[in-house]
Tab-separated table of C-alpha atoms in Angstrom:
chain	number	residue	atom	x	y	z
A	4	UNK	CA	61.337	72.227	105.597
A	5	UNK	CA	61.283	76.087	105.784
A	6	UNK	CA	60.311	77.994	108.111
A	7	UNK	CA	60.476	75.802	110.969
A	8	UNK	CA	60.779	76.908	114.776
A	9	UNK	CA	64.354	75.886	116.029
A	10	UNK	CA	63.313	75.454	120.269
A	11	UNK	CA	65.645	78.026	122.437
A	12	UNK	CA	67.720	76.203	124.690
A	13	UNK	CA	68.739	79.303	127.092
A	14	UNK	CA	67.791	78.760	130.141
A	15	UNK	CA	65.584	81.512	131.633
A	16	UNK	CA	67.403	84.357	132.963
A	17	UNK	CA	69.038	84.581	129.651
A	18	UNK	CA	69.071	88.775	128.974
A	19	UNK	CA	66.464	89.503	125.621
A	20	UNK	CA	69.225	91.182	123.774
A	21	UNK	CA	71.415	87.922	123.961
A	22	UNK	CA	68.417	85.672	122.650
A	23	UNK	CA	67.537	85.044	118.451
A	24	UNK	CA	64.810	86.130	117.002
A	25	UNK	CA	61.998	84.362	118.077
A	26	UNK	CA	59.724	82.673	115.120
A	27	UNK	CA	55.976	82.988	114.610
A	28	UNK	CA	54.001	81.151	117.281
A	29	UNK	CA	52.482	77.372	115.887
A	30	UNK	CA	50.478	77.406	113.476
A	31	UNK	CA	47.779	74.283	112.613
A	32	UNK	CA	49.908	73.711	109.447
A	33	UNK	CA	53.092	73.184	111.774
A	34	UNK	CA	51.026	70.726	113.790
A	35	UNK	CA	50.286	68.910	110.014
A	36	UNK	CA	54.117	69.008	109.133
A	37	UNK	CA	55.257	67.871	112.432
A	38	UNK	CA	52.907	64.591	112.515
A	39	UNK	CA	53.275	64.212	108.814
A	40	UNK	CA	56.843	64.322	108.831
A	41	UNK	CA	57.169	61.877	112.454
A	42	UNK	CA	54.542	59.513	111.415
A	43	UNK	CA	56.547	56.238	111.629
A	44	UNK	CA	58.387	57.250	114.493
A	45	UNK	CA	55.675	57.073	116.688
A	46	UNK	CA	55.923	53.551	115.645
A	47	UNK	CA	59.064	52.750	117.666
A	48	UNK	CA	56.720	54.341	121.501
A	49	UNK	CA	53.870	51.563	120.260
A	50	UNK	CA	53.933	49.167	117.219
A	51	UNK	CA	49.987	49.529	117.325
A	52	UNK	CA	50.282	53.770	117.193
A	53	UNK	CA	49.030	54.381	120.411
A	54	UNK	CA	50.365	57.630	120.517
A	55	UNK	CA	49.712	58.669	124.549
A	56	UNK	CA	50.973	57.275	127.931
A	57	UNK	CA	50.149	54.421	129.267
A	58	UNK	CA	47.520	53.681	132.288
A	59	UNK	CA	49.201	51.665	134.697
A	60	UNK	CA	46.727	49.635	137.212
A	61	UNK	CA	47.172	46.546	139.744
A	62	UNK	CA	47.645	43.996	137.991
A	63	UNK	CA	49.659	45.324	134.723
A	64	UNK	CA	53.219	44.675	134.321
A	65	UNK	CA	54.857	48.011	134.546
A	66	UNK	CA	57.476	47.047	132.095
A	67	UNK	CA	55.585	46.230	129.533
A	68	UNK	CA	54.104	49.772	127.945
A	69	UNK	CA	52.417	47.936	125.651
A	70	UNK	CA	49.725	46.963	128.099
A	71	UNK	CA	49.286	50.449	129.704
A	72	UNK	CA	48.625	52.246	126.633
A	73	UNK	CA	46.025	50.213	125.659
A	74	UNK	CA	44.168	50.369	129.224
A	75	UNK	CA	44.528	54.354	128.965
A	76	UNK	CA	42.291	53.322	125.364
A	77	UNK	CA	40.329	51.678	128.184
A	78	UNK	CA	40.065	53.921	130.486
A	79	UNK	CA	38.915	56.537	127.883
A	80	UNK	CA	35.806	53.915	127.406
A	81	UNK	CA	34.746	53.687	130.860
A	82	UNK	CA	34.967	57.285	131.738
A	83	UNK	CA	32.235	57.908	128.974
A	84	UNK	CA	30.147	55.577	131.153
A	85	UNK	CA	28.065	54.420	127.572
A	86	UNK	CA	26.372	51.307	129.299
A	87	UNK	CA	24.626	53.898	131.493
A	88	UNK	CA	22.947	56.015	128.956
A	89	UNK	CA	21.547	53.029	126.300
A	90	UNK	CA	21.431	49.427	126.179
A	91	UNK	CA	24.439	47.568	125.629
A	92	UNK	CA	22.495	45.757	123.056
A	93	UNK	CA	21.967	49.409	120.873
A	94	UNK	CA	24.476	50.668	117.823
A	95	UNK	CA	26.195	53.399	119.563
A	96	UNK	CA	28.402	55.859	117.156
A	97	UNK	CA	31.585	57.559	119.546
A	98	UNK	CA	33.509	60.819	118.267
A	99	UNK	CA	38.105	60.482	118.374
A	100	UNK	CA	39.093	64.229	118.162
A	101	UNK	CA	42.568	64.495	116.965
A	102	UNK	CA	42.688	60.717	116.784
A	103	UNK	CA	46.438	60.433	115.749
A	104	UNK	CA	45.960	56.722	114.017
A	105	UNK	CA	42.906	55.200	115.810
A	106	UNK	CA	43.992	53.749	118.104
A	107	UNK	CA	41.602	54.170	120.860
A	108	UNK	CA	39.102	54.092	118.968
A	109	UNK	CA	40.390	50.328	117.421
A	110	UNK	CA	40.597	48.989	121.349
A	111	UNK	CA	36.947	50.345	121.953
A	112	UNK	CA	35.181	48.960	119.212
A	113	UNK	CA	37.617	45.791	119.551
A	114	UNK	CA	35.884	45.496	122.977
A	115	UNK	CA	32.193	46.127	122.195
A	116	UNK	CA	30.964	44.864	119.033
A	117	UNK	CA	27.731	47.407	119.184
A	118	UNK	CA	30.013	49.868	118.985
A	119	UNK	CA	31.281	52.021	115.966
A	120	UNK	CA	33.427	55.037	115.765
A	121	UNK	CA	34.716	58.145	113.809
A	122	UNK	CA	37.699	60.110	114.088
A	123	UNK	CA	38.945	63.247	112.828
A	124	UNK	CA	42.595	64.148	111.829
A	125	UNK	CA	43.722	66.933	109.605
A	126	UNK	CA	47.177	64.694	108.758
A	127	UNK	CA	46.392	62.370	105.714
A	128	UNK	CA	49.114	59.791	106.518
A	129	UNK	CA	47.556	59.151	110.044
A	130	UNK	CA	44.293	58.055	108.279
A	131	UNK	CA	46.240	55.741	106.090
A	132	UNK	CA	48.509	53.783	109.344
A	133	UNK	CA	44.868	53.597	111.042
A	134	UNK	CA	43.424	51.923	107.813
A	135	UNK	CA	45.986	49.530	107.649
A	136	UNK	CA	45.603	48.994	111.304
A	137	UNK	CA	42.066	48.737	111.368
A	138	UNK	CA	41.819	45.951	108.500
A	139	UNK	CA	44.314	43.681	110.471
A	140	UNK	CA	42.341	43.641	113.479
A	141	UNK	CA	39.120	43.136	112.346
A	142	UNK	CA	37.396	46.247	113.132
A	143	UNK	CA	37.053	48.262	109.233
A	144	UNK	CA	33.554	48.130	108.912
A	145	UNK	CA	33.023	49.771	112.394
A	146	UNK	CA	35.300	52.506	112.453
A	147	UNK	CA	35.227	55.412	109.733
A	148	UNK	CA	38.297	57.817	109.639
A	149	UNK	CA	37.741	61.592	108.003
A	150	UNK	CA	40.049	64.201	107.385
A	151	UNK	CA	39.233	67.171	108.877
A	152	UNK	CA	39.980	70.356	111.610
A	153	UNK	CA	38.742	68.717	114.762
A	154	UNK	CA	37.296	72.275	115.926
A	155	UNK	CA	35.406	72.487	112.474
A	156	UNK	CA	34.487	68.672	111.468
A	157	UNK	CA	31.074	69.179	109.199
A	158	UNK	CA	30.160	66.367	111.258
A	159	UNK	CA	25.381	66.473	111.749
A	160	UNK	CA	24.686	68.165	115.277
A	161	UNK	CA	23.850	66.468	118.082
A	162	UNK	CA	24.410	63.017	116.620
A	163	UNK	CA	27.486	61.382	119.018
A	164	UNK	CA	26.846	59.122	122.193
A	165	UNK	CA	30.287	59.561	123.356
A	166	UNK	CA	33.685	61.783	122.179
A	167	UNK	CA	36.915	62.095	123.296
A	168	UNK	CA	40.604	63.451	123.003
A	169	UNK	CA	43.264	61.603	124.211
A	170	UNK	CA	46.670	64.209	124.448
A	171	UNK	CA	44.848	66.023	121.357
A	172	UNK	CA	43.444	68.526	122.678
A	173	UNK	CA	46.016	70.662	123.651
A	174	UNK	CA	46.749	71.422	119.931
A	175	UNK	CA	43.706	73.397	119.969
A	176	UNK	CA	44.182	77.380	120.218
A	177	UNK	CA	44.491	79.242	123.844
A	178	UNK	CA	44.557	78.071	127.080
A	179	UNK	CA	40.629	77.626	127.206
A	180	UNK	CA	40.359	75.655	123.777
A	181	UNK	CA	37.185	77.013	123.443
A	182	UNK	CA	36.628	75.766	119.807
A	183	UNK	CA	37.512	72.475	120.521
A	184	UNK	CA	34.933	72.778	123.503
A	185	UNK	CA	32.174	74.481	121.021
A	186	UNK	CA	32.655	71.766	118.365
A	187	UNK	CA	32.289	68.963	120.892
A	188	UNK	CA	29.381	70.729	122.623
A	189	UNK	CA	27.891	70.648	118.842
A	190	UNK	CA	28.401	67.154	118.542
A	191	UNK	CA	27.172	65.461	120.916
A	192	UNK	CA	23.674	64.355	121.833
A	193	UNK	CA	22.205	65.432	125.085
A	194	UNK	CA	23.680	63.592	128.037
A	195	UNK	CA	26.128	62.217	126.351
A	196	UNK	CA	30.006	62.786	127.925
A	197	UNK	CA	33.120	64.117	126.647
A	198	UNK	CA	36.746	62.613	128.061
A	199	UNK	CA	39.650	64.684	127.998
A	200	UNK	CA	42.940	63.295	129.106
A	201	UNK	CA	46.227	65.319	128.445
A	202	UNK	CA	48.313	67.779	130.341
A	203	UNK	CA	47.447	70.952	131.913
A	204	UNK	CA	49.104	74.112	133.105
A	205	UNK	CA	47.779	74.819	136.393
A	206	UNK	CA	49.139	78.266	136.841
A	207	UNK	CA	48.673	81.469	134.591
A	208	UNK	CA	52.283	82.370	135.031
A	209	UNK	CA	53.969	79.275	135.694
A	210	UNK	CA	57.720	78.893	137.165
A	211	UNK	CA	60.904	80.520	134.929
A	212	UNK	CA	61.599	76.327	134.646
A	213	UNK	CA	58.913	75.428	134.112
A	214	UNK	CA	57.652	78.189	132.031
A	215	UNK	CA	60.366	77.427	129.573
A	216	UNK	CA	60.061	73.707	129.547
A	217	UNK	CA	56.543	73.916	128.519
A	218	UNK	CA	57.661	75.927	125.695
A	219	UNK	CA	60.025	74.649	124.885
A	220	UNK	CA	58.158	71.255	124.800
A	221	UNK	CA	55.158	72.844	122.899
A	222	UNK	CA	57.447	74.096	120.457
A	223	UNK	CA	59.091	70.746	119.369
A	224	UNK	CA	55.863	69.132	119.428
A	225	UNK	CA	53.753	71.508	117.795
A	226	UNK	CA	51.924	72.313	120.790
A	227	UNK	CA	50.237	75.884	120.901
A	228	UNK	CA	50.126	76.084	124.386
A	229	UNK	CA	48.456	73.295	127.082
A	230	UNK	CA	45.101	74.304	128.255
A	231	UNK	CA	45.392	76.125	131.924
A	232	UNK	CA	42.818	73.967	133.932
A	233	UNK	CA	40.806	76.407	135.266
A	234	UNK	CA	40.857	78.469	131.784
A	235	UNK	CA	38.971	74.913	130.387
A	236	UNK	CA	36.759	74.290	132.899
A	237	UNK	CA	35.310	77.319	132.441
A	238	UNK	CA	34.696	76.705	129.032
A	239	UNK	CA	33.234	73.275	129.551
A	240	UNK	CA	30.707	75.539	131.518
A	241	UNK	CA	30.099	78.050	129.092
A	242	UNK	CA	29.461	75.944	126.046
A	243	UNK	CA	26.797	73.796	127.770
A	244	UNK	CA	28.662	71.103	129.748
A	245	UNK	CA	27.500	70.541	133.229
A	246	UNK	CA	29.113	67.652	136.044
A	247	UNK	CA	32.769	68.635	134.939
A	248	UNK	CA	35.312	66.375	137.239
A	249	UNK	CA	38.704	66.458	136.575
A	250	UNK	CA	41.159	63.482	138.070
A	251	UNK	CA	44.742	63.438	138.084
A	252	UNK	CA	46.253	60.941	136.506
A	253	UNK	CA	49.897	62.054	137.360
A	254	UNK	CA	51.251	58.156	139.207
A	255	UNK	CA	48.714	56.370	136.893
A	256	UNK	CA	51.263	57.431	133.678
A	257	UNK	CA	54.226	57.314	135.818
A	258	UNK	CA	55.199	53.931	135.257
A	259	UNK	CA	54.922	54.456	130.844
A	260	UNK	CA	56.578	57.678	131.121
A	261	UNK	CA	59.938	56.230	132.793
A	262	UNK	CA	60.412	54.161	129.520
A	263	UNK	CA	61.070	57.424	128.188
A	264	UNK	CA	64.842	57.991	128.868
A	265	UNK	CA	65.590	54.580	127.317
A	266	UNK	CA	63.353	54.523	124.731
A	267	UNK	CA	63.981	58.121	123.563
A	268	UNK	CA	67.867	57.486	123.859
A	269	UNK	CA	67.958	54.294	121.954
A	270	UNK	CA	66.136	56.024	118.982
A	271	UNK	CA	68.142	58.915	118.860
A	272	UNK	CA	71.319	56.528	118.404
A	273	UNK	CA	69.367	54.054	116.177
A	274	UNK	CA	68.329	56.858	114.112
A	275	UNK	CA	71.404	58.982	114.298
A	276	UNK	CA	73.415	55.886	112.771
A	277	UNK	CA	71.008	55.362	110.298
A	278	UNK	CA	70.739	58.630	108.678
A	279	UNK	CA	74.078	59.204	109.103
A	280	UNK	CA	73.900	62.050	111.665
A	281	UNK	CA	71.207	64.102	109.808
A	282	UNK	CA	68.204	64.100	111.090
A	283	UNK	CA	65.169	66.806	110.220
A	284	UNK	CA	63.875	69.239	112.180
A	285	UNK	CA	61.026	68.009	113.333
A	286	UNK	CA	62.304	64.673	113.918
A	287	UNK	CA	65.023	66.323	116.260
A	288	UNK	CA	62.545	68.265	117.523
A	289	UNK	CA	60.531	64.986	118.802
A	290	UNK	CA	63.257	63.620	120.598
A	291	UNK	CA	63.962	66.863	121.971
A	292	UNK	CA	59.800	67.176	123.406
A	293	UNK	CA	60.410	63.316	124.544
A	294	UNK	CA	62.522	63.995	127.173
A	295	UNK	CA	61.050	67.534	128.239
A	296	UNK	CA	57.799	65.757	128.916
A	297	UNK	CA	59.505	63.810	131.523
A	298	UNK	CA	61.064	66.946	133.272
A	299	UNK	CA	57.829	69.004	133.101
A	300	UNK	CA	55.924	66.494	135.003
A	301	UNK	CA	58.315	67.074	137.790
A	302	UNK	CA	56.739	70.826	138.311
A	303	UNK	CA	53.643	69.519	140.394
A	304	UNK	CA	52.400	73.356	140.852
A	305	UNK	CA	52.616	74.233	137.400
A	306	UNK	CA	51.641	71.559	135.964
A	307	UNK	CA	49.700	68.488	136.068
A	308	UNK	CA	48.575	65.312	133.702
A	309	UNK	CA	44.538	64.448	134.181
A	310	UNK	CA	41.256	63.645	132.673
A	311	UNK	CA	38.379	65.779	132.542
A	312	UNK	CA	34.802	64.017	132.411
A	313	UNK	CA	31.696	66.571	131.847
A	314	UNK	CA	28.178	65.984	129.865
A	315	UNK	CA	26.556	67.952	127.730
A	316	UNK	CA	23.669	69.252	129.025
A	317	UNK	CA	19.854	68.652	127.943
């Protein structure tokens, strides 16, 4: 694959003259490349593509990641509170921006049968896993799947009871992801909500450590940049969204993101052996973001992992 961002390991401190030429920033058609190109590894984290962390509660076996990535799906559904706003006996037609395969949106309409849902990808072979997906468990005639820029989906104004992004968001541009905001502001009807859960920077000018290991984690995942909390907020605000909350969610993923040193090393050796010690960038360059999630939730001031509830305004 040309072209293609190779992370710098130095570790900050490293003098400018010592470092390589640094590469053009991520573009949306590195983001395509980079979840065309890992598609089926995300298989390997959850056979059903739930491409997130998990939501560990009372009750769920911490062990089994399985189960807390599909009550994160869950948690997504109560946060946009839809009992509240219609009757549960009503069609009601949800929004998945940047829906990786579908699978929140298969748990949610798996759940509630007056349900139906659309999501938006701009990679091709994400809305072909999700087909497959949806067919085997039952859900194909309730959940639609369109290729398109999440910040630009043609989708009619002011037509969606409920949207989310689950870790999607942050591949929007800038630390305010104000187009992702507008769009979603477009979309949805009056009162409805919008759920955000991913990570966020917390500090303009983070840590040297932590500075680096967000870039160098947004590099090998195709990661502009994580929104800066306050930076979003704001937005929320200015593009019509009013009761903005945001929660931390830091110990509810903790338990899904310590599978990741096993995981992450067992498929680098699995894979390793199987391609005989070639891999491509961007499947390197996976691994590589695996671990550095871990490590960058350690910076609590820089950085922190939450969900952000607001509704658009009448």
């Amino acid at each position: 694959m040309p072209n293609v961002f190779q992370p710098d390991f130095r570790m900050p401190g490293t003098s400018e003259a010592a470092r390589p030429a640094m590469a053009s920033p991520i573009t949306r058609e590195d983001t395509q490349d980079y979840f065309t190109e890992v598609a089926v590894d995300y298989s390997a984290w959850s056979p059903s593509y739930n491409m997130h962390f998990g939501f560990w509660r009372l009750g769920l076996n911490p062990l089994r990641r399985e189960g807390m990535l599909v009550e994160m799906n869950r948690a997504v559904g109560r946060a946009l509170k839809l009992d509240e706003a219609a009757s549960p006996s009503q069609r009601r037609c949800v929004l998945d921006l940047g829906c990786g395969a579908g699978a929140t949106a298969r748990t949610l309409v798996g759940d509630d049968a007056s349900l139906y849902a659309v999501t938006v990808t701009n990679v091709p072979v994400q809305n072909g896993i999700a087909a497959r997906l949806d067919a085997k468990a039952g859900v194909a005639d309730r959940v639609a799947h369109i290729e398109a820029d999440y910040t630009r989906t043609g989708l009619p104004a002011a037509q969606a009871d409920g949207a989310w992004a689950l870790e999607s968001a942050c591949y929007a541009e800038g630390t305010a992801k104000v187009d992702f905001v507008r769009e979603a502001a477009r979309l949805l009807k009056p009162g409805a909500r919008l759920v955000v859960i991913d990570g966020f920077l917390l500090r303009k000018k983070p840590g040297r450590i932590a500075g680096w290991l967000h870039r160098l984690w947004a590099d090998s995942w195709a990661v502009p940049t994580l929104a800066m909390r306050e930076d979003f907020t704001a937005a929320l605000r200015n593009n019509g969204f009013e009761d903005i909350q945001f929660k931390s969610l830091r110990w509810r993923i903790a338990p899904s993101a310590l599978h990741i040193p096993v995981l992450a090393t067992r498929f680098t050796l699995a894979e390793l052996w199987k391609a005989r010690g070639r891999l491509s960038p961007w499947r390197r360059k996976h691994i590589v973001a695996s671990y550095c999630a871990l490590a960058l939730g350690m910076f609590w001031r820089d950085f922190d992992y939450g969900m952000v509830t607001a509704t658009r305004s009448a």
